PDB file of C-alpha atoms in Angstrom:
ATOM      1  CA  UNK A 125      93.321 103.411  88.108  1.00  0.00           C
ATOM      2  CA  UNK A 126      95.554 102.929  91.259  1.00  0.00           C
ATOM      3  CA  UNK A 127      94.413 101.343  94.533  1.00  0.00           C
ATOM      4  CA  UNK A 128      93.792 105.088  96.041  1.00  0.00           C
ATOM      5  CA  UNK A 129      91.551 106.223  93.685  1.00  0.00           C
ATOM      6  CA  UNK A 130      89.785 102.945  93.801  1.00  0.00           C
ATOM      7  CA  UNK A 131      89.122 103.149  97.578  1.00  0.00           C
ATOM      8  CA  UNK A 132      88.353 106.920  97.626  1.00  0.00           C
ATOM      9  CA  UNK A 133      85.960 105.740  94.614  1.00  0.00           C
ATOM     10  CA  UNK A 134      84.248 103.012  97.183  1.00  0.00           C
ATOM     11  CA  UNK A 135      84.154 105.388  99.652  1.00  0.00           C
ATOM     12  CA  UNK A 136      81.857 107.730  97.941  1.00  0.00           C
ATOM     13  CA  UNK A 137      79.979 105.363  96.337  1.00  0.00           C
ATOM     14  CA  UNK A 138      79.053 104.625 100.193  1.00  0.00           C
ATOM     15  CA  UNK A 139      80.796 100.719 100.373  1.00  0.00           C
ATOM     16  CA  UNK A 140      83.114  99.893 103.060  1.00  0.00           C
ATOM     17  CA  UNK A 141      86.893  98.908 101.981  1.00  0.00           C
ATOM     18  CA  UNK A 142      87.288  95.842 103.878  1.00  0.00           C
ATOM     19  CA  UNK A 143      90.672  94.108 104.002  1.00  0.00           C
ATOM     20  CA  UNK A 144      89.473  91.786 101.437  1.00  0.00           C
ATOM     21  CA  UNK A 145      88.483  94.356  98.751  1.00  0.00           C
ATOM     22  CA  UNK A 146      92.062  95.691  99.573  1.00  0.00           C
ATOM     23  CA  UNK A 147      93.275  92.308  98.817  1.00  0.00           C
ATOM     24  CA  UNK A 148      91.304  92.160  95.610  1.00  0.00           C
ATOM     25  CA  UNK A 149      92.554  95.808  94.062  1.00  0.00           C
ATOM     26  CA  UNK A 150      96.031  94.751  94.711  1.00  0.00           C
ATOM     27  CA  UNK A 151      95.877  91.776  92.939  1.00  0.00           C
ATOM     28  CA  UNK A 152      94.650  93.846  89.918  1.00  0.00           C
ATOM     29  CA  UNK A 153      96.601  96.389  90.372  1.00  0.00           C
ATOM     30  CA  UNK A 154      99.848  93.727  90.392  1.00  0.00           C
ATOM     31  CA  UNK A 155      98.291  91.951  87.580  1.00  0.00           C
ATOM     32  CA  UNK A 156      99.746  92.408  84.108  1.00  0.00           C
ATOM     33  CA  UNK A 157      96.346  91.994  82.107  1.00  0.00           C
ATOM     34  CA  UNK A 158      93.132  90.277  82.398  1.00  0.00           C
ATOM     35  CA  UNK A 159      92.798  87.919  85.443  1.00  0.00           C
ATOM     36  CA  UNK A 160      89.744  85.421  86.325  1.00  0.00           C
ATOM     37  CA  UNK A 161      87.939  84.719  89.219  1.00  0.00           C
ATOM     38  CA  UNK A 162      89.563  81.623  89.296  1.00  0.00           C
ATOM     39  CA  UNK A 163      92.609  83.414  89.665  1.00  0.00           C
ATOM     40  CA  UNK A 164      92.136  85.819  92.133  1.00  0.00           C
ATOM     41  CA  UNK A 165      90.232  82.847  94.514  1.00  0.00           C
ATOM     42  CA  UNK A 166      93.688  80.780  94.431  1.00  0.00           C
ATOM     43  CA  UNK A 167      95.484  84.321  95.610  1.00  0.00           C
ATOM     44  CA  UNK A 168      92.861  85.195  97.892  1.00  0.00           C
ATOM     45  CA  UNK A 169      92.972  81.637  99.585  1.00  0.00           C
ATOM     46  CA  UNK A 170      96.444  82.013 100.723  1.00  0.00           C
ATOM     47  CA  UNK A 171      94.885  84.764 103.427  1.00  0.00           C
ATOM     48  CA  UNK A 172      91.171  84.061 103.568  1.00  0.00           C
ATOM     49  CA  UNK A 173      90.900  79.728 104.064  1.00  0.00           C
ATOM     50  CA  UNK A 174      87.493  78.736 102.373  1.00  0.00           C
ATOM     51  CA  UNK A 175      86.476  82.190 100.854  1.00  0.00           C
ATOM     52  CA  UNK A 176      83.366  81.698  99.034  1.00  0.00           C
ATOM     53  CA  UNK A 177      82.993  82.229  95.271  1.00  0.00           C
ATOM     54  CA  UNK A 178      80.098  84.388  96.342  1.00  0.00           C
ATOM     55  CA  UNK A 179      82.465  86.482  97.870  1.00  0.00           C
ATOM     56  CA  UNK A 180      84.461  86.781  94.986  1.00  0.00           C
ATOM     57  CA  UNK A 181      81.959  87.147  92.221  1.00  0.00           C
ATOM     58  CA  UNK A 182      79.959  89.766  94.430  1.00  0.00           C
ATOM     59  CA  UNK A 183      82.966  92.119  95.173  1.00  0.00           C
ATOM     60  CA  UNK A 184      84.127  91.504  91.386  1.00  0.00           C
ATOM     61  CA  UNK A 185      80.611  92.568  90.090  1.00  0.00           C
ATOM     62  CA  UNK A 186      80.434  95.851  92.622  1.00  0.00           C
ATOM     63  CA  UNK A 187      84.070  96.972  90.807  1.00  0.00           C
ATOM     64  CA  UNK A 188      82.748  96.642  87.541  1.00  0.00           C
ATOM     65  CA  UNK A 189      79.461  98.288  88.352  1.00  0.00           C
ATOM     66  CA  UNK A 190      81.619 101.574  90.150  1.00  0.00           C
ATOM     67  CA  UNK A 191      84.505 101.541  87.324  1.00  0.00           C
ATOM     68  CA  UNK A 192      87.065 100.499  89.396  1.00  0.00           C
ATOM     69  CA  UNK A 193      87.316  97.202  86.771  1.00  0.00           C
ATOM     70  CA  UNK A 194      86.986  96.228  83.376  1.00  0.00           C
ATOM     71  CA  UNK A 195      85.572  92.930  82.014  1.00  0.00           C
ATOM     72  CA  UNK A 196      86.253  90.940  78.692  1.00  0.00           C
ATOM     73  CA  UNK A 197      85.406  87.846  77.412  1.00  0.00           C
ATOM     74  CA  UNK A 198      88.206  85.088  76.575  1.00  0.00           C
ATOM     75  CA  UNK A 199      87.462  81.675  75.459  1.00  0.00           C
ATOM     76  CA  UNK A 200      83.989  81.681  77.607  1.00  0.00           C
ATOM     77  CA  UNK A 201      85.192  83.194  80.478  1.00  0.00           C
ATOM     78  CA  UNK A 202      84.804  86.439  82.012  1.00  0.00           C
ATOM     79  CA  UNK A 203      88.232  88.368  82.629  1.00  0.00           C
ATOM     80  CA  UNK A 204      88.549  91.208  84.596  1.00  0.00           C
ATOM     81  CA  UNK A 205      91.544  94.290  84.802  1.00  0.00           C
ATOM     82  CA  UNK A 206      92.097  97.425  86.734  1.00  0.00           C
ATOM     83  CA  UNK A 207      90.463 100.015  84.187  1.00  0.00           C
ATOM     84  CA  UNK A 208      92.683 102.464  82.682  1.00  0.00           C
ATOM     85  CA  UNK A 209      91.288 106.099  83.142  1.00  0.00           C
ATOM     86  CA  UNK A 210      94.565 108.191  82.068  1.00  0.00           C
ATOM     87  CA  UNK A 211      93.623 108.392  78.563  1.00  0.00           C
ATOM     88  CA  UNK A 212      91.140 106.723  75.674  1.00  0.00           C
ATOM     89  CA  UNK A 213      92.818 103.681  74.291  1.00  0.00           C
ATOM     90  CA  UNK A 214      92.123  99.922  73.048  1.00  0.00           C
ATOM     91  CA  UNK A 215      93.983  96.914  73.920  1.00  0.00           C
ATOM     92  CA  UNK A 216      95.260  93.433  71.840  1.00  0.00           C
ATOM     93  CA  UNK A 217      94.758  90.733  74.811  1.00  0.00           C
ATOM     94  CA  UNK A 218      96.641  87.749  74.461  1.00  0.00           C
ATOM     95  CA  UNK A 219      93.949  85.022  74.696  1.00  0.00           C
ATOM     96  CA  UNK A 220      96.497  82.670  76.686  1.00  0.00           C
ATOM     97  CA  UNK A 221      98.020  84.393  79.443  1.00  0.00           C
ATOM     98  CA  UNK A 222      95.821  87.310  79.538  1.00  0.00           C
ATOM     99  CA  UNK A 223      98.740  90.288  79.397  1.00  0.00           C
ATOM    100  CA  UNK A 224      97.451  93.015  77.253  1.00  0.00           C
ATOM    101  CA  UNK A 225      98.834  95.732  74.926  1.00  0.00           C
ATOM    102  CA  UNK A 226      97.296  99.193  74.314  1.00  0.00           C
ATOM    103  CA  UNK A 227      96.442 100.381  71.169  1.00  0.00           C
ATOM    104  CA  UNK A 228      96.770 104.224  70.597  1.00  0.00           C
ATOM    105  CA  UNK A 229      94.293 103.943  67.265  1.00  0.00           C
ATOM    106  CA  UNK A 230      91.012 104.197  67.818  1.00  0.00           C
ATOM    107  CA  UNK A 231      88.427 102.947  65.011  1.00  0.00           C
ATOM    108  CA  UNK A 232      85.546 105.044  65.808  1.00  0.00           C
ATOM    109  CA  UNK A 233      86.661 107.815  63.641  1.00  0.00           C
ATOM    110  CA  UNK A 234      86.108 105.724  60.846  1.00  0.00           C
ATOM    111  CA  UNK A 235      82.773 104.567  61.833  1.00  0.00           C
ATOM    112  CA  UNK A 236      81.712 107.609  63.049  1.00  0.00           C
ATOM    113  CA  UNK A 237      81.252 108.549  59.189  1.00  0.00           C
ATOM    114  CA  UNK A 238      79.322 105.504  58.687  1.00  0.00           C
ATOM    115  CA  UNK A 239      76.590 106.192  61.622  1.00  0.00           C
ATOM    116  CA  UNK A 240      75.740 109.563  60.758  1.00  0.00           C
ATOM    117  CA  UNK A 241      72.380 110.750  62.409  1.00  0.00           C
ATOM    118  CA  UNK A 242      72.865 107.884  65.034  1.00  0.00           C
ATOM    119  CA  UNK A 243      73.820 108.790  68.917  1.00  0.00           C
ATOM    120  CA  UNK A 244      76.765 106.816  69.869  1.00  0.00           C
ATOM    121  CA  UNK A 245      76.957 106.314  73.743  1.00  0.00           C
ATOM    122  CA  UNK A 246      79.879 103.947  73.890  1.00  0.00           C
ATOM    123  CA  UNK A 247      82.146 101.582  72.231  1.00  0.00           C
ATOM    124  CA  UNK A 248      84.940  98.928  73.270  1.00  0.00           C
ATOM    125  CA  UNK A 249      87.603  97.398  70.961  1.00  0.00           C
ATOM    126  CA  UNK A 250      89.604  94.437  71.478  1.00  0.00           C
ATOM    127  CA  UNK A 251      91.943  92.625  69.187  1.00  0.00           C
ATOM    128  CA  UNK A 252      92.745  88.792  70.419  1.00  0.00           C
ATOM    129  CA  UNK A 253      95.759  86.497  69.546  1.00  0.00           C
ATOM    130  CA  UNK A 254      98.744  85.785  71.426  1.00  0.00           C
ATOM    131  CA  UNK A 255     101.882  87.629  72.815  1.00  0.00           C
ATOM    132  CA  UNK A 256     104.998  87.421  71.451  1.00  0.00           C
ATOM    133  CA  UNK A 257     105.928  85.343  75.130  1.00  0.00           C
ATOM    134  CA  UNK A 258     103.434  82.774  74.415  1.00  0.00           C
ATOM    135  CA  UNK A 259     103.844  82.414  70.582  1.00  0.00           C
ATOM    136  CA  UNK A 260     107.318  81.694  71.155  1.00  0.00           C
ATOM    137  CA  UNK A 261     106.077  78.456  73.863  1.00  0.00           C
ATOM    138  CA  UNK A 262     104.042  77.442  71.177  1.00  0.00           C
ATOM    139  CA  UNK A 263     107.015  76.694  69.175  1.00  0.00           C
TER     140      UNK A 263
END
């Protein structure tokens, strides 16, 4: 998703696009992978002295809810990315600095076989490890 179709997406959805949620959807959009909270408070301070985690967690929460991001879980921590609406795909996430990969295969054909007679509404498949960048620091 690009910051356009994010604010037209706020915009219908009836929420204001303040400078900050500006500020917040181009740090995801600049960010190659999954970013915390933590991470967009330390670039958000740099404009906004003594923005409030409330702040950030609230406005985080409200792009999830509308689509505009994606979440993830990585070593107890929620992570959060622009979501990718251009076509159905599933990522490896590097569990240290967060950069992700897509993955064109999809595993739900397979287990589509295996549910037959259930309704599936939804699925989400991540593989975790690291990226060939942070393997190589490990050596």
């Amino acid at each position: 998703m690009k910051i356009n179709e994010a604010i037209e997406l706020l915009k219908q959805k009836g929420y204001k696009t303040t400078g900050k949620r500006k500020e917040i959807l181009t740090f995801f959009d600049n960010a190659d992978g999954y970013r915390t909270a933590k991470d967009l408070i330390q670039h958000l301070e740099a404009s906004y002295e003594g923005i409030s985690f409330d702040t950030v967690y609230r406005n985080l929460h409200l792009y999830n809810q509308v689509g505009i991001l994606e979440t993830t879980e990585l070593n107890g921590e929620k992570h959060f990315r622009m979501n990718c609406t251009h076509h159905h795909h599933h990522h490896f996430i590097c569990r240290d600095c967060g950069k992700t990969k897509e993955i064109e295969v999809c595993p739900m054909d397979e287990v589509q076989h295996s549910l037959a007679g259930y309704s599936i509404e939804g699925h989400k498949f991540e593989i975790y490890g690291r990226c060939p960048g942070c393997r190589l620091a490990l050596t």
